[in-house]
CSV table of C-alpha atoms in Angstrom, one decimal:
chain,number,residue,atom,x,y,z
A,299,GLY,CA,92.9,104.7,90.9
A,300,GLN,CA,92.6,101.0,90.3
A,301,GLN,CA,89.2,99.4,91.2
A,302,VAL,CA,88.3,95.8,91.3
A,303,MET,CA,84.6,94.9,91.5
A,304,GLN,CA,82.9,91.5,92.0
A,305,ILE,CA,79.5,90.3,91.3
A,306,PRO,CA,77.3,89.0,92.9
A,307,GLN,CA,77.8,90.3,96.4
A,308,TYR,CA,76.0,87.4,97.8
A,309,GLN,CA,74.8,84.0,96.4
A,310,HIS,CA,72.7,81.4,98.2
A,311,VAL,CA,72.6,78.0,96.6
A,312,GLN,CA,71.4,74.5,97.4
A,313,GLU,CA,74.1,71.9,97.9
A,314,GLY,CA,74.9,70.4,94.6
A,315,GLU,CA,74.2,73.5,92.5
A,316,ASP,CA,76.9,75.3,90.6
A,317,PHE,CA,78.2,78.8,91.6
A,318,THR,CA,80.1,81.5,89.7
A,319,THR,CA,81.6,84.8,90.8
A,320,TYR,CA,82.9,87.4,88.4
A,321,CYS,CA,85.7,89.9,88.9
A,322,ASN,CA,86.3,93.0,86.9
A,323,SER,CA,89.2,95.5,87.1
A,324,SER,CA,89.2,99.1,85.9
A,325,THR,CA,92.8,98.6,84.7
A,326,THR,CA,94.8,95.8,83.0
A,327,LEU,CA,96.3,93.4,85.5
A,328,SER,CA,99.6,91.7,85.4
A,329,ASN,CA,98.0,88.8,87.3
A,330,ILE,CA,94.9,87.9,89.2
A,331,GLN,CA,94.7,86.0,92.4
A,332,TRP,CA,91.8,84.3,94.2
A,333,TYR,CA,91.3,83.9,97.9
A,334,LYS,CA,88.7,82.2,100.2
A,335,GLN,CA,87.8,83.6,103.6
A,336,ARG,CA,85.8,81.5,106.0
A,337,PRO,CA,83.6,83.4,108.5
A,338,GLY,CA,85.8,84.8,111.3
A,339,GLY,CA,88.9,83.7,109.5
A,340,HIS,CA,91.6,85.3,107.4
A,341,PRO,CA,91.9,85.1,103.6
A,342,VAL,CA,93.6,82.0,102.2
A,343,PHE,CA,95.3,82.0,98.8
A,344,LEU,CA,93.7,79.7,96.3
A,345,ILE,CA,95.4,80.4,93.0
A,346,GLN,CA,97.1,82.9,90.7
A,347,LEU,CA,96.5,83.4,87.0
A,348,VAL,CA,99.1,85.2,84.9
A,349,LYS,CA,98.5,84.6,81.2
A,350,SER,CA,95.8,86.1,79.1
A,351,GLY,CA,92.9,83.6,78.6
A,352,GLU,CA,94.4,81.2,81.2
A,353,VAL,CA,92.2,78.5,82.7
A,354,LYS,CA,93.1,76.5,85.8
A,355,LYS,CA,91.3,73.9,87.7
A,356,GLN,CA,91.4,72.7,91.3
A,357,LYS,CA,89.1,69.8,91.7
A,358,ARG,CA,85.6,71.3,91.5
A,359,LEU,CA,86.9,74.9,91.1
A,360,THR,CA,87.6,76.4,87.7
A,361,PHE,CA,89.4,79.8,87.4
A,362,GLN,CA,89.6,81.8,84.3
A,363,PHE,CA,91.5,85.0,83.3
A,364,GLY,CA,90.1,87.1,80.6
A,365,GLU,CA,91.8,87.7,77.2
A,366,ALA,CA,92.2,91.4,78.0
A,367,LYS,CA,93.5,90.6,81.5
A,368,LYS,CA,90.8,92.9,83.1
A,369,ASN,CA,88.4,90.2,84.2
A,370,SER,CA,88.3,86.8,85.8
A,371,SER,CA,85.8,84.2,87.0
A,372,LEU,CA,85.6,81.4,89.6
A,373,HIS,CA,83.2,78.6,89.0
A,374,ILE,CA,82.4,75.9,91.5
A,375,THR,CA,80.7,72.8,90.3
A,376,ALA,CA,78.3,70.9,92.6
A,377,THR,CA,78.8,73.0,95.7
A,378,GLN,CA,79.3,71.5,99.1
A,379,THR,CA,78.7,72.9,102.5
A,380,THR,CA,82.5,73.2,102.9
A,381,ASP,CA,82.5,75.8,100.1
A,382,VAL,CA,80.8,78.3,102.3
A,383,GLY,CA,82.7,81.6,102.7
A,384,THR,CA,83.6,84.8,100.9
A,385,TYR,CA,85.6,84.5,97.7
A,386,PHE,CA,87.8,87.4,96.8
A,387,CYS,CA,89.8,88.2,93.6
A,388,ALA,CA,92.8,90.4,93.9
A,389,GLY,CA,94.6,92.2,91.1
A,390,ASP,CA,98.1,93.4,90.8
A,391,GLY,CA,98.2,96.2,88.3
A,392,ALA,CA,101.3,97.9,89.7
A,393,THR,CA,104.4,96.4,91.2
A,394,ASN,CA,103.3,94.6,94.4
A,395,LYS,CA,100.3,96.8,95.0
A,396,LEU,CA,97.6,94.2,95.4
A,397,ILE,CA,94.0,95.5,95.3
A,398,PHE,CA,91.2,93.2,96.5
A,399,GLY,CA,87.8,92.9,94.9
A,400,THR,CA,84.6,93.5,97.0
A,401,GLY,CA,84.1,89.8,97.5
A,402,THR,CA,81.2,87.3,97.0
A,403,LEU,CA,79.7,85.6,100.0
A,404,LEU,CA,78.6,82.1,99.2
A,405,ALA,CA,76.0,80.4,101.4
A,406,VAL,CA,75.3,76.7,100.7
A,407,GLN,CA,72.1,75.1,102.1
A,408,PRO,CA,72.3,71.4,102.7
B,276,ASN,CA,107.1,78.2,111.5
B,277,ALA,CA,104.8,81.0,112.7
B,278,GLY,CA,104.2,82.6,109.3
B,279,VAL,CA,102.6,86.1,109.8
B,280,THR,CA,102.0,87.1,113.4
B,281,GLN,CA,99.9,90.1,114.4
B,282,THR,CA,99.4,91.7,117.7
B,283,PRO,CA,97.2,92.5,119.5
B,284,LYS,CA,94.3,90.3,118.4
B,285,PHE,CA,91.7,92.5,120.1
B,286,GLN,CA,91.8,96.1,121.2
B,287,VAL,CA,89.3,98.7,122.4
B,288,LEU,CA,90.4,102.3,122.1
B,289,LYS,CA,88.8,105.6,123.1
B,290,THR,CA,88.5,108.3,120.4
B,291,GLY,CA,91.8,110.3,120.2
B,292,GLN,CA,94.0,107.5,121.7
B,293,SER,CA,96.9,106.2,119.8
B,294,MET,CA,98.1,102.7,119.2
B,295,THR,CA,100.4,100.6,117.1
B,296,LEU,CA,99.5,97.3,115.5
B,297,GLN,CA,102.6,95.0,115.2
B,298,CYS,CA,103.2,92.6,112.4
B,299,ALA,CA,106.1,90.2,111.9
B,300,GLN,CA,106.8,87.5,109.3
B,301,ASP,CA,109.4,84.8,109.5
B,302,MET,CA,109.4,83.7,105.9
B,303,ASN,CA,112.0,86.2,104.6
B,304,HIS,CA,109.4,87.9,102.4
B,305,ASN,CA,110.2,91.2,100.7
B,306,SER,CA,106.7,92.8,100.5
B,307,MET,CA,104.3,93.4,103.4
B,308,TYR,CA,100.8,94.9,103.5
B,309,TRP,CA,98.2,96.3,105.8
B,310,TYR,CA,94.6,95.9,104.9
B,311,ARG,CA,91.4,96.8,106.7
B,312,GLN,CA,88.2,94.8,106.4
B,313,ASP,CA,84.7,96.3,107.0
B,314,PRO,CA,81.4,94.5,106.5
B,315,GLY,CA,80.4,94.5,102.9
B,316,MET,CA,83.6,96.4,101.9
B,317,GLY,CA,86.0,93.6,101.3
B,318,LEU,CA,89.7,94.2,102.0
B,319,ARG,CA,91.1,97.7,101.4
B,320,LEU,CA,94.8,98.3,101.2
B,321,ILE,CA,96.0,100.9,103.7
B,322,TYR,CA,99.8,100.9,103.1
B,323,TYR,CA,102.3,98.5,101.7
B,324,SER,CA,106.0,98.0,101.6
B,325,ALA,CA,107.5,96.5,98.5
B,326,SER,CA,110.8,96.0,100.2
B,327,GLU,CA,112.7,96.9,103.3
B,328,GLY,CA,113.1,100.6,103.6
B,329,THR,CA,110.2,101.6,101.3
B,330,THR,CA,106.5,102.3,102.1
B,331,ASP,CA,103.7,103.4,99.8
B,332,LYS,CA,100.1,104.5,100.2
B,333,GLY,CA,97.3,102.2,99.4
B,334,GLU,CA,93.6,102.9,98.8
B,335,VAL,CA,92.8,104.3,102.3
B,336,PRO,CA,96.0,105.7,104.0
B,337,ASN,CA,94.4,108.7,105.8
B,338,GLY,CA,94.7,108.5,109.6
B,339,TYR,CA,97.5,105.9,109.5
B,340,ASN,CA,101.2,105.7,109.5
B,341,VAL,CA,103.5,102.8,108.9
B,342,SER,CA,107.1,101.8,109.6
B,343,ARG,CA,109.0,99.0,107.9
B,344,LEU,CA,111.3,98.5,110.8
B,345,ASN,CA,113.4,95.7,109.1
B,346,LYS,CA,112.6,93.0,106.7
B,347,ARG,CA,110.6,91.0,109.2
B,348,GLU,CA,108.5,93.8,110.8
B,349,PHE,CA,105.9,96.2,109.5
B,350,SER,CA,103.9,98.2,112.0
B,351,LEU,CA,100.7,100.3,111.5
B,352,ARG,CA,100.1,103.3,113.8
B,353,LEU,CA,96.9,105.2,114.5
B,354,GLU,CA,97.9,108.5,116.0
B,355,SER,CA,94.5,109.7,117.0
B,356,ALA,CA,91.9,106.9,116.7
B,357,ALA,CA,88.4,107.7,115.3
B,358,PRO,CA,85.3,105.5,115.4
B,359,SER,CA,85.5,105.2,111.6
B,360,GLN,CA,88.7,103.2,112.2
B,361,THR,CA,86.8,100.4,113.9
B,362,SER,CA,87.6,97.5,111.7
B,363,VAL,CA,89.5,94.2,111.4
B,364,TYR,CA,93.0,94.8,110.3
B,365,PHE,CA,95.1,92.2,108.4
B,366,CYS,CA,98.8,92.1,107.8
B,367,ALA,CA,100.1,90.1,104.9
B,368,SER,CA,103.4,89.3,103.3
B,369,LEU,CA,104.7,88.2,99.9
B,370,LEU,CA,108.0,86.8,98.6
B,371,LYS,CA,109.4,88.9,95.7
B,372,GLY,CA,108.5,87.0,92.5
B,373,GLY,CA,106.2,84.8,94.5
B,374,ASN,CA,102.5,84.3,93.9
B,375,THR,CA,101.1,83.6,97.4
B,376,ILE,CA,100.2,86.2,99.9
B,377,TYR,CA,100.1,85.0,103.5
B,378,PHE,CA,97.8,86.7,105.9
B,379,GLY,CA,98.0,87.1,109.6
B,380,GLU,CA,95.0,86.1,111.8
B,381,GLY,CA,93.7,89.6,112.0
B,382,SER,CA,93.4,92.3,114.7
B,383,TRP,CA,89.9,93.4,115.8
B,384,LEU,CA,90.0,97.1,116.7
B,385,THR,CA,87.0,99.0,118.2
B,386,VAL,CA,87.2,102.7,118.7
B,387,VAL,CA,84.5,104.1,121.1
């Protein structure tokens, strides 16, 4: 079945440093979504990428969808303490069957 | 506008007991989902319903049953709870053709 892996599992950075998490799917995806989950909270939708090679930016966050539509990345420039949380990618390889990646926990030290 | 509402928020069950987690959305969404989240395991899809009247297995369906009662409601039932089902359960919904999944607040279930 479809599998979605993320690396790293955990990243600890100093405030102001950059951060990147990578997402890889075992199958080609129709789209990829990214979510953020704060400790004790529920996942919150950040963005969806649909086109091969697509790049989208949200302030300090840059999202990229691979050419083969099997991988994606999220890059945060100059992290802040408010960026703390777990970042998940989620792939939709079949109609409405959304499979989540394993997540990357980001810790930011002030 | 409540969004996605899950009940109960917290529950402790004894092994072998049964219970139903309720989920309702008021956004007229077509698709609904049940996920479980365990430490270090991310979110795993249990069952989903692409539209009213249909349900399909996800990644980890064993030990669970679901009912899409109507367009608003999607319930998850544990017939005979096991300690391995101790987890946080999230319900979610998606509008057909939409790109944003909305999650409920989560239900913390402990099976002893």
